[in-house]
Amino acid sequence: MFEDLAYLKWAERHYRSVRVNLAASGIPDAPAAMLSPHASAGTPGPSGLSGLPGLSDWSHWTAFRDGLAARYDVPSAEVLPTLGTSQAVFLACASLLEAGDEVIVETPTYEPLVRVPEALGAVVTQVPRRSSRAFDPDPEEVLAAMTPRTRLVILSSPHNPTGHRVSDTTLEAIHEACLELDAWLLVDEVYGDFGPRAPTTARKVGERVLAASSFTKSWGLRWARAGWLIGPASFIEDRAMTALRHTAGQNGTAHVALGVAALEAQEALDERTRHIVGDGRMIVDRWVAAHDALSWRVPPFGLYGWVEVAGAIDVRARVERAYADQGLLVAPGEFFGPERSAFRIGWTMDDDRLDESLALLARVLEV
Ligand SMILES: Cc1ncc(COP(=O)(O)O)c(C=O)c1O
């Protein structure tokens, strides 16, 4: 049974008409024209797409695989283009899980990482990521939750909602346990391309690691659906491709054509991202420090973080009121786990608007 995805349903209702957006976790949509820098056919039409070559050309399938393989330093045969990270996560789960299998998922987390395995009949156990460990999962706790029926462990890195990475030593320890129990580790790395280090993937940690990602967050290309799943070649060719045929036929070619165009435009997209990220993290850090009721563990980079509010405050109720009265939005903590007294905040707006928006947020939250 496919249960409601409460967070996505809420986001669909709220994000499209927000005035002061402190809720977004990714770069705002890039204009389609950025993916057609070599367009020779005059001005783009209303779609912005004229000049984008070969949306129906199957050769982009191989070109996108090869481009991603070069970018993340893995063999092409390990890369499966997908419709966003969402489809990659779904394919990984659908390829591995049967009713009654056990799955370990972090908490707090991005809701589909729990609901997708549940929809496939798996039993999910959640393991906390704690501020006291810089939101690095405790491998001992993960191992203690694993049983011979555990088939999959799912983590996000960087973590949604806190922005902190899973450390390499934690990934290695969990992977070791997966090898022993014939289980897999799936890392959702859709936020992986923020930050100073060169593009890389958790896939390299070992044989039983799958990695899911896309250009949605780091380049504002949600609309392109240019995503991928990386895993062992035999898994990709056999199980993941089979699951893909079950869900979306062959996925078509538009997403891979747009993915290739994005790789060609990467310098301009990176520059845009650097500009949008700006100094927001430090501005929010100063704002949190100036309010006794607020605390956070400042994320090492990126575009969003997780703020805890002292006292038994119903953040959701205050956020709904702020949205109704002011068109202001942060993402209430309850969509990511049991924390009612926390919210995820993003700084996609210009730095000079951020200060005044944060002042308004403090007023509506009454902190
Ligand atoms: C952790 C995580 N995974 C996946 C997604 C969806 O990504 P995509 O647009 O690539 O499907 C999101 C979007 O918010 C997310 O936060």
mmCIF file of N, CA, C and O and ligand atoms in Angstrom, residues 7-8 15 25-26 82-89 106 109-113 155-161 188-191 212-217 221-223 225-228 304 336 344, ligand 1:
data_model
loop_
_atom_site.group_PDB
_atom_site.id
_atom_site.type_symbol
_atom_site.label_atom_id
_atom_site.label_comp_id
_atom_site.label_asym_id
_atom_site.label_seq_id
_atom_site.Cartn_x
_atom_site.Cartn_y
_atom_site.Cartn_z
ATOM 1 N N TYR A 7 4.963 14.994 3.888
ATOM 2 C CA TYR A 7 5.835 16.145 3.632
ATOM 3 C C TYR A 7 5.681 16.630 2.192
ATOM 4 O O TYR A 7 5.520 17.831 1.938
ATOM 5 N N LEU A 8 5.711 15.701 1.232
ATOM 6 C CA LEU A 8 5.629 16.129 -0.172
ATOM 7 C C LEU A 8 4.270 16.761 -0.465
ATOM 8 O O LEU A 8 4.167 17.730 -1.211
ATOM 9 N N TYR A 15 4.908 25.328 -1.276
ATOM 10 C CA TYR A 15 6.124 25.890 -1.883
ATOM 11 C C TYR A 15 5.827 26.732 -3.117
ATOM 12 O O TYR A 15 6.613 27.588 -3.469
ATOM 13 N N SER A 25 15.523 23.496 0.186
ATOM 14 C CA SER A 25 16.801 22.848 0.504
ATOM 15 C C SER A 25 17.722 22.799 -0.706
ATOM 16 O O SER A 25 18.838 22.307 -0.617
ATOM 17 N N GLY A 26 17.241 23.273 -1.855
ATOM 18 C CA GLY A 26 18.064 23.184 -3.069
ATOM 19 C C GLY A 26 18.118 24.505 -3.797
ATOM 20 O O GLY A 26 17.347 25.432 -3.515
ATOM 21 N N THR A 82 18.353 7.730 -14.222
ATOM 22 C CA THR A 82 16.990 7.565 -13.681
ATOM 23 C C THR A 82 16.261 8.912 -13.723
ATOM 24 O O THR A 82 16.877 9.945 -13.967
ATOM 25 N N LEU A 83 14.974 8.862 -13.452
ATOM 26 C CA LEU A 83 14.173 10.092 -13.366
ATOM 27 C C LEU A 83 14.331 10.651 -11.952
ATOM 28 O O LEU A 83 13.539 10.383 -11.054
ATOM 29 N N GLY A 84 15.415 11.371 -11.762
ATOM 30 C CA GLY A 84 15.674 11.961 -10.454
ATOM 31 C C GLY A 84 16.186 10.934 -9.455
ATOM 32 O O GLY A 84 16.221 9.729 -9.716
ATOM 33 N N THR A 85 16.589 11.468 -8.285
ATOM 34 C CA THR A 85 16.989 10.615 -7.171
ATOM 35 C C THR A 85 15.804 9.776 -6.719
ATOM 36 O O THR A 85 15.960 8.638 -6.275
ATOM 37 N N SER A 86 14.614 10.356 -6.840
ATOM 38 C CA SER A 86 13.408 9.665 -6.370
ATOM 39 C C SER A 86 13.254 8.312 -7.046
ATOM 40 O O SER A 86 13.004 7.298 -6.391
ATOM 41 N N GLN A 87 13.411 8.294 -8.368
ATOM 42 C CA GLN A 87 13.271 7.000 -9.040
ATOM 43 C C GLN A 87 14.444 6.075 -8.692
ATOM 44 O O GLN A 87 14.265 4.864 -8.557
ATOM 45 N N ALA A 88 15.637 6.652 -8.512
ATOM 46 C CA ALA A 88 16.790 5.818 -8.159
ATOM 47 C C ALA A 88 16.562 5.118 -6.816
ATOM 48 O O ALA A 88 16.835 3.922 -6.659
ATOM 49 N N VAL A 89 16.028 5.862 -5.833
ATOM 50 C CA VAL A 89 15.741 5.272 -4.526
ATOM 51 C C VAL A 89 14.667 4.188 -4.672
ATOM 52 O O VAL A 89 14.776 3.090 -4.127
ATOM 53 N N GLU A 106 17.724 6.109 8.876
ATOM 54 C CA GLU A 106 18.053 7.179 9.835
ATOM 55 C C GLU A 106 16.797 7.949 10.266
ATOM 56 O O GLU A 106 15.805 7.967 9.548
ATOM 57 N N THR A 109 14.677 12.153 8.911
ATOM 58 C CA THR A 109 15.022 11.842 7.525
ATOM 59 C C THR A 109 14.009 12.423 6.552
ATOM 60 O O THR A 109 12.950 12.934 6.941
ATOM 61 N N TYR A 110 14.355 12.332 5.278
ATOM 62 C CA TYR A 110 13.461 12.703 4.174
ATOM 63 C C TYR A 110 12.412 11.584 4.064
ATOM 64 O O TYR A 110 12.764 10.414 3.859
ATOM 65 N N GLU A 111 11.165 11.937 4.213
ATOM 66 C CA GLU A 111 10.111 10.940 4.431
ATOM 67 C C GLU A 111 10.075 9.777 3.427
ATOM 68 O O GLU A 111 9.868 8.621 3.827
ATOM 69 N N PRO A 112 10.275 10.014 2.106
ATOM 70 C CA PRO A 112 10.205 8.866 1.182
ATOM 71 C C PRO A 112 11.212 7.754 1.500
ATOM 72 O O PRO A 112 10.971 6.603 1.142
ATOM 73 N N LEU A 113 12.309 8.086 2.185
ATOM 74 C CA LEU A 113 13.290 7.040 2.489
ATOM 75 C C LEU A 113 12.717 6.009 3.462
ATOM 76 O O LEU A 113 13.206 4.878 3.537
ATOM 77 N N LEU A 155 20.666 5.737 4.237
ATOM 78 C CA LEU A 155 21.131 6.983 4.857
ATOM 79 C C LEU A 155 21.167 8.072 3.798
ATOM 80 O O LEU A 155 21.348 7.770 2.615
ATOM 81 N N SER A 156 21.033 9.327 4.224
ATOM 82 C CA SER A 156 21.301 10.419 3.295
ATOM 83 C C SER A 156 22.604 11.091 3.705
ATOM 84 O O SER A 156 22.891 11.234 4.893
ATOM 85 N N SER A 157 23.401 11.478 2.724
ATOM 86 C CA SER A 157 24.685 12.125 3.003
ATOM 87 C C SER A 157 25.058 13.042 1.847
ATOM 88 O O SER A 157 25.266 12.549 0.737
ATOM 89 N N PRO A 158 25.121 14.363 2.111
ATOM 90 C CA PRO A 158 24.709 15.074 3.304
ATOM 91 C C PRO A 158 23.246 14.779 3.679
ATOM 92 O O PRO A 158 22.418 14.488 2.827
ATOM 93 N N HIS A 159 23.043 14.910 4.987
ATOM 94 C CA HIS A 159 21.786 14.518 5.607
ATOM 95 C C HIS A 159 20.696 15.567 5.370
ATOM 96 O O HIS A 159 20.923 16.749 5.585
ATOM 97 N N ASN A 160 19.541 15.123 4.909
ATOM 98 C CA ASN A 160 18.345 15.951 4.954
ATOM 99 C C ASN A 160 17.568 15.514 6.196
ATOM 100 O O ASN A 160 17.176 14.359 6.250
ATOM 101 N N PRO A 161 17.429 16.334 7.221
ATOM 102 C CA PRO A 161 17.402 17.799 7.216
ATOM 103 C C PRO A 161 18.607 18.540 7.813
ATOM 104 O O PRO A 161 18.526 19.769 7.884
ATOM 105 N N ASP A 188 21.614 8.106 -0.179
ATOM 106 C CA ASP A 188 20.994 9.163 -0.983
ATOM 107 C C ASP A 188 21.927 10.366 -0.897
ATOM 108 O O ASP A 188 22.058 10.988 0.152
ATOM 109 N N GLU A 189 22.615 10.658 -2.014
ATOM 110 C CA GLU A 189 23.592 11.755 -1.985
ATOM 111 C C GLU A 189 23.173 12.907 -2.885
ATOM 112 O O GLU A 189 24.003 13.531 -3.537
ATOM 113 N N VAL A 190 21.867 13.210 -2.883
ATOM 114 C CA VAL A 190 21.374 14.284 -3.748
ATOM 115 C C VAL A 190 21.965 15.653 -3.371
ATOM 116 O O VAL A 190 22.033 16.551 -4.203
ATOM 117 N N TYR A 191 22.441 15.793 -2.106
ATOM 118 C CA TYR A 191 23.097 17.052 -1.702
ATOM 119 C C TYR A 191 24.620 16.944 -1.776
ATOM 120 O O TYR A 191 25.337 17.788 -1.246
ATOM 121 N N ALA A 212 22.415 7.046 -4.838
ATOM 122 C CA ALA A 212 21.349 7.669 -5.637
ATOM 123 C C ALA A 212 21.555 9.177 -5.622
ATOM 124 O O ALA A 212 21.854 9.762 -4.578
ATOM 125 N N SER A 213 21.397 9.814 -6.790
ATOM 126 C CA SER A 213 21.540 11.273 -6.808
ATOM 127 C C SER A 213 20.960 11.870 -8.090
ATOM 128 O O SER A 213 20.369 11.155 -8.916
ATOM 129 N N SER A 214 21.125 13.188 -8.224
ATOM 130 C CA SER A 214 20.614 13.910 -9.399
ATOM 131 C C SER A 214 21.203 15.316 -9.396
ATOM 132 O O SER A 214 21.908 15.700 -8.466
ATOM 133 N N PHE A 215 20.864 16.095 -10.412
ATOM 134 C CA PHE A 215 21.287 17.502 -10.462
ATOM 135 C C PHE A 215 20.215 18.437 -9.893
ATOM 136 O O PHE A 215 20.309 19.655 -10.027
ATOM 137 N N THR A 216 19.189 17.864 -9.249
ATOM 138 C CA THR A 216 18.081 18.671 -8.719
ATOM 139 C C THR A 216 18.553 19.765 -7.773
ATOM 140 O O THR A 216 18.221 20.944 -7.937
ATOM 141 N N LYS A 217 19.313 19.379 -6.754
ATOM 142 C CA LYS A 217 19.596 20.301 -5.645
ATOM 143 C C LYS A 217 20.783 21.203 -5.927
ATOM 144 O O LYS A 217 20.735 22.395 -5.667
ATOM 145 N N LEU A 221 18.101 21.834 -11.062
ATOM 146 C CA LEU A 221 17.585 21.185 -12.281
ATOM 147 C C LEU A 221 16.536 20.115 -11.972
ATOM 148 O O LEU A 221 16.455 19.101 -12.668
ATOM 149 N N ARG A 222 15.729 20.399 -10.965
ATOM 150 C CA ARG A 222 14.653 19.467 -10.607
ATOM 151 C C ARG A 222 13.800 19.114 -11.819
ATOM 152 O O ARG A 222 13.398 17.976 -12.012
ATOM 153 N N TRP A 223 13.535 20.111 -12.660
ATOM 154 C CA TRP A 223 12.653 19.922 -13.806
ATOM 155 C C TRP A 223 13.268 19.014 -14.874
ATOM 156 O O TRP A 223 12.566 18.490 -15.725
ATOM 157 N N ARG A 225 14.888 16.187 -14.306
ATOM 158 C CA ARG A 225 14.830 14.793 -13.841
ATOM 159 C C ARG A 225 16.097 14.024 -14.192
ATOM 160 O O ARG A 225 16.048 12.819 -14.466
ATOM 161 N N ALA A 226 17.227 14.685 -14.249
ATOM 162 C CA ALA A 226 18.485 14.025 -14.611
ATOM 163 C C ALA A 226 19.100 13.401 -13.359
ATOM 164 O O ALA A 226 19.875 14.034 -12.648
ATOM 165 N N GLY A 227 18.707 12.147 -13.101
ATOM 166 C CA GLY A 227 19.179 11.453 -11.908
ATOM 167 C C GLY A 227 19.903 10.172 -12.268
ATOM 168 O O GLY A 227 20.012 9.812 -13.441
ATOM 169 N N TRP A 228 20.394 9.475 -11.196
ATOM 170 C CA TRP A 228 21.112 8.237 -11.458
ATOM 171 C C TRP A 228 21.192 7.368 -10.204
ATOM 172 O O TRP A 228 21.073 7.851 -9.076
ATOM 173 N N TYR A 304 21.186 24.579 3.682
ATOM 174 C CA TYR A 304 20.126 24.437 4.678
ATOM 175 C C TYR A 304 20.700 23.841 5.963
ATOM 176 O O TYR A 304 21.806 23.266 5.956
ATOM 177 N N PHE A 336 10.090 15.383 9.294
ATOM 178 C CA PHE A 336 11.332 14.612 9.154
ATOM 179 C C PHE A 336 11.476 13.555 10.252
ATOM 180 O O PHE A 336 12.393 12.736 10.203
ATOM 181 N N ARG A 344 13.652 22.964 9.564
ATOM 182 C CA ARG A 344 14.757 23.073 8.613
ATOM 183 C C ARG A 344 14.677 24.443 7.965
ATOM 184 O O ARG A 344 13.590 24.864 7.557
HETATM 185 C C1 LIG B 1 17.153 13.401 0.510
HETATM 186 C C2 LIG B 1 16.399 13.661 -0.767
HETATM 187 N N1 LIG B 1 16.386 12.721 -1.726
HETATM 188 C C3 LIG B 1 15.730 12.921 -2.893
HETATM 189 C C4 LIG B 1 15.042 14.081 -3.151
HETATM 190 C C5 LIG B 1 14.342 14.239 -4.476
HETATM 191 O O1 LIG B 1 15.313 14.421 -5.456
HETATM 192 P P1 LIG B 1 15.036 14.333 -7.027
HETATM 193 O O2 LIG B 1 14.473 15.630 -7.470
HETATM 194 O O3 LIG B 1 16.404 14.093 -7.588
HETATM 195 O O4 LIG B 1 14.110 13.197 -7.269
HETATM 196 C C6 LIG B 1 15.007 15.081 -2.184
HETATM 197 C C7 LIG B 1 14.226 16.318 -2.406
HETATM 198 O O5 LIG B 1 13.928 17.082 -1.516
HETATM 199 C C8 LIG B 1 15.713 14.871 -0.961
HETATM 200 O O6 LIG B 1 15.735 15.805 -0.006
#
